[in-house]
Amino acid sequence: MKISQNISWLLLIAAIGITAVACEKDMDEYAPERPIGGYAASSEIGSENLVAHWAFENGVNDSVGNISGTAKSVTYAGGRKGQGLKGSADGYVVYDAPPAKAVALQSFTVAFWMNAPQPDKAAGVFALTNDKDFWGSLDVYMEPYKLAGAPNPDTLFMKVH
């Protein structure tokens, strides 16, 4: 009787385990986007307070505040959705002076997604300049991460000044 009960439990656990494994989706599989909270694009969130939005879809200009940029040594690479700016060791984008609405901000939020290889040395990601001080209002750099003297290709330091 006890052996029969143990076999029943083992069969039940095996069936649940097989079902769980069979339902697993590939984590690299891309599912079509679903609106999150009713928003289909990041530019829709808080749109009444948004002062700039750079999608980097075949261009570097801002789609909200009409801030134009000039790119040097940049290309565009395909991503999971649309394209993204692909920089280089000597690549950068310089933007015109921001509109008064942006200059008057007392606080702001910056959000971005980036896929970058491990740098050999410190590399700038972006800076919001402040012409009244040596450092910009915001400078973001990435630096290589080394473990026991060897570069770790999956990790890097992000530094904000």
Short mmCIF file of C-alpha atoms in Angstrom, two decimals:
data_model
loop_
_atom_site.label_atom_id
_atom_site.label_comp_id
_atom_site.label_asym_id
_atom_site.label_seq_id
_atom_site.Cartn_x
_atom_site.Cartn_y
_atom_site.Cartn_z
CA MET A 1 0.00 0.00 0.00
CA LYS A 2 2.77 2.42 0.99
CA ILE A 3 4.77 1.54 -2.15
CA SER A 4 1.70 2.14 -4.31
CA GLN A 5 1.15 5.56 -2.69
CA ASN A 6 4.82 6.53 -3.18
CA ILE A 7 4.68 5.49 -6.84
CA SER A 8 1.53 7.60 -7.31
CA TRP A 9 3.27 10.65 -5.81
CA LEU A 10 6.37 10.13 -7.97
CA LEU A 11 4.24 9.85 -11.12
CA LEU A 12 2.35 13.04 -10.20
CA ILE A 13 5.60 14.96 -9.58
CA ALA A 14 7.09 13.65 -12.85
CA ALA A 15 3.96 14.69 -14.79
CA ILE A 16 4.05 18.20 -13.30
CA GLY A 17 7.78 18.48 -14.06
CA ILE A 18 7.35 17.39 -17.69
CA THR A 19 4.44 19.80 -18.13
CA ALA A 20 6.43 22.72 -16.70
CA VAL A 21 9.43 22.03 -18.95
CA ALA A 22 7.25 21.55 -22.04
CA CYS A 23 5.64 24.98 -21.49
CA GLU A 24 8.94 26.87 -21.22
CA LYS A 25 9.50 29.40 -23.99
CA ASP A 26 12.85 30.35 -25.40
CA MET A 27 14.01 33.39 -23.40
CA ASP A 28 15.57 34.88 -26.56
CA GLU A 29 12.30 34.65 -28.46
CA TYR A 30 10.81 38.06 -29.13
CA ALA A 31 7.11 38.36 -28.64
CA PRO A 32 5.18 41.18 -30.31
CA GLU A 33 5.03 44.21 -28.08
CA ARG A 34 2.00 44.68 -25.89
CA PRO A 35 1.02 48.05 -24.56
CA ILE A 36 2.10 48.43 -20.95
CA GLY A 37 -0.33 50.49 -18.94
CA GLY A 38 -2.01 51.56 -22.19
CA TYR A 39 1.22 52.98 -23.70
CA ALA A 40 2.66 51.63 -26.96
CA ALA A 41 5.77 53.87 -27.06
CA SER A 42 8.01 55.53 -24.48
CA SER A 43 7.25 58.96 -25.95
CA GLU A 44 3.58 58.57 -24.90
CA ILE A 45 4.38 58.34 -21.18
CA GLY A 46 4.04 61.74 -19.54
CA SER A 47 3.91 63.31 -22.99
CA GLU A 48 2.59 66.61 -21.61
CA ASN A 49 5.84 67.01 -19.61
CA LEU A 50 8.23 65.48 -22.14
CA VAL A 51 10.77 68.05 -23.38
CA ALA A 52 12.88 65.79 -25.62
CA HIS A 53 12.77 62.30 -27.12
CA TRP A 54 15.48 60.71 -29.24
CA ALA A 55 14.44 57.44 -30.90
CA PHE A 56 17.60 57.24 -33.09
CA GLU A 57 15.63 55.71 -35.96
CA ASN A 58 17.86 56.68 -38.92
CA GLY A 59 18.48 60.10 -37.42
CA VAL A 60 19.71 61.97 -34.37
CA ASN A 61 17.13 64.75 -34.11
CA ASP A 62 14.72 65.08 -31.20
CA SER A 63 11.07 64.45 -32.09
CA VAL A 64 9.49 66.53 -29.28
CA GLY A 65 11.53 69.69 -28.68
CA ASN A 66 12.94 69.87 -32.23
CA ILE A 67 16.54 69.83 -31.01
CA SER A 68 18.75 69.09 -34.04
CA GLY A 69 21.96 67.18 -33.86
CA THR A 70 25.02 66.66 -36.01
CA ALA A 71 26.46 63.14 -36.07
CA LYS A 72 30.08 62.14 -36.70
CA SER A 73 31.12 58.52 -37.32
CA VAL A 74 27.84 56.94 -36.26
CA THR A 75 25.68 54.39 -38.03
CA TYR A 76 22.46 52.62 -37.12
CA ALA A 77 22.04 48.98 -36.17
CA GLY A 78 18.93 46.84 -36.09
CA GLY A 79 17.50 46.01 -32.70
CA ARG A 80 14.56 44.07 -31.32
CA LYS A 81 12.32 46.96 -32.27
CA GLY A 82 13.46 49.38 -34.95
CA GLN A 83 17.02 50.65 -34.93
CA GLY A 84 19.52 52.14 -32.56
CA LEU A 85 22.47 54.49 -32.77
CA LYS A 86 25.72 52.61 -33.30
CA GLY A 87 28.67 54.62 -32.10
CA SER A 88 32.38 54.12 -32.68
CA ALA A 89 35.63 55.01 -30.95
CA ASP A 90 35.59 58.46 -32.56
CA GLY A 91 31.83 58.76 -33.05
CA TYR A 92 29.62 61.31 -31.36
CA VAL A 93 26.56 63.53 -31.78
CA VAL A 94 26.54 67.23 -30.93
CA TYR A 95 23.20 68.95 -30.40
CA ASP A 96 22.13 72.55 -30.86
CA ALA A 97 21.27 74.65 -27.83
CA PRO A 98 18.21 73.25 -26.05
CA PRO A 99 14.95 75.21 -25.98
CA ALA A 100 14.14 77.46 -23.02
CA LYS A 101 11.70 74.84 -21.68
CA ALA A 102 14.58 72.37 -21.26
CA VAL A 103 16.99 74.94 -19.79
CA ALA A 104 14.43 75.98 -17.16
CA LEU A 105 14.04 72.45 -15.75
CA GLN A 106 14.76 72.08 -12.05
CA SER A 107 14.92 68.29 -12.30
CA PHE A 108 14.86 65.73 -15.09
CA THR A 109 14.96 62.01 -15.80
CA VAL A 110 17.14 60.29 -18.37
CA ALA A 111 16.37 56.72 -19.48
CA PHE A 112 18.17 54.70 -22.12
CA TRP A 113 18.99 51.17 -23.21
CA MET A 114 22.42 50.38 -24.53
CA ASN A 115 24.27 47.33 -25.84
CA ALA A 116 28.00 47.95 -25.86
CA PRO A 117 31.10 45.77 -26.01
CA GLN A 118 33.57 45.90 -23.11
CA PRO A 119 35.69 49.06 -23.62
CA ASP A 120 39.49 48.96 -23.34
CA LYS A 121 39.50 52.28 -21.47
CA ALA A 122 37.01 54.84 -20.20
CA ALA A 123 34.53 55.87 -22.88
CA GLY A 124 31.92 58.62 -22.73
CA VAL A 125 28.31 57.62 -23.24
CA PHE A 126 26.70 61.06 -23.07
CA ALA A 127 26.92 64.43 -21.37
CA LEU A 128 24.50 67.27 -20.76
CA THR A 129 26.69 70.34 -20.76
CA ASN A 130 26.72 73.19 -18.31
CA ASP A 131 28.61 76.17 -19.72
CA LYS A 132 28.94 77.74 -16.26
CA ASP A 133 31.02 74.88 -14.81
CA PHE A 134 33.93 72.66 -15.92
CA TRP A 135 31.87 69.47 -15.67
CA GLY A 136 28.54 69.09 -17.44
CA SER A 137 25.32 68.85 -15.54
CA LEU A 138 25.48 65.13 -16.27
CA ASP A 139 28.39 63.05 -17.62
CA VAL A 140 28.03 59.29 -18.06
CA TYR A 141 31.04 57.08 -18.78
CA MET A 142 31.62 53.36 -19.06
CA GLU A 143 34.85 51.73 -17.94
CA PRO A 144 36.19 48.17 -18.29
CA TYR A 145 35.68 45.76 -15.43
CA LYS A 146 38.59 43.46 -14.62
CA LEU A 147 38.47 40.50 -12.28
CA ALA A 148 41.90 39.30 -11.11
CA GLY A 149 43.49 41.42 -13.85
CA ALA A 150 41.47 39.83 -16.67
CA PRO A 151 38.66 41.68 -18.48
CA ASN A 152 35.18 40.38 -17.77
CA PRO A 153 33.26 40.64 -21.08
CA ASP A 154 29.85 40.54 -19.38
CA THR A 155 30.39 43.40 -16.92
CA LEU A 156 31.40 47.05 -17.08
CA PHE A 157 31.32 50.03 -14.75
CA MET A 158 28.92 52.89 -15.47
CA LYS A 159 30.09 56.11 -13.82
CA VAL A 160 28.08 59.27 -13.44
CA HIS A 161 29.77 62.60 -12.70
#
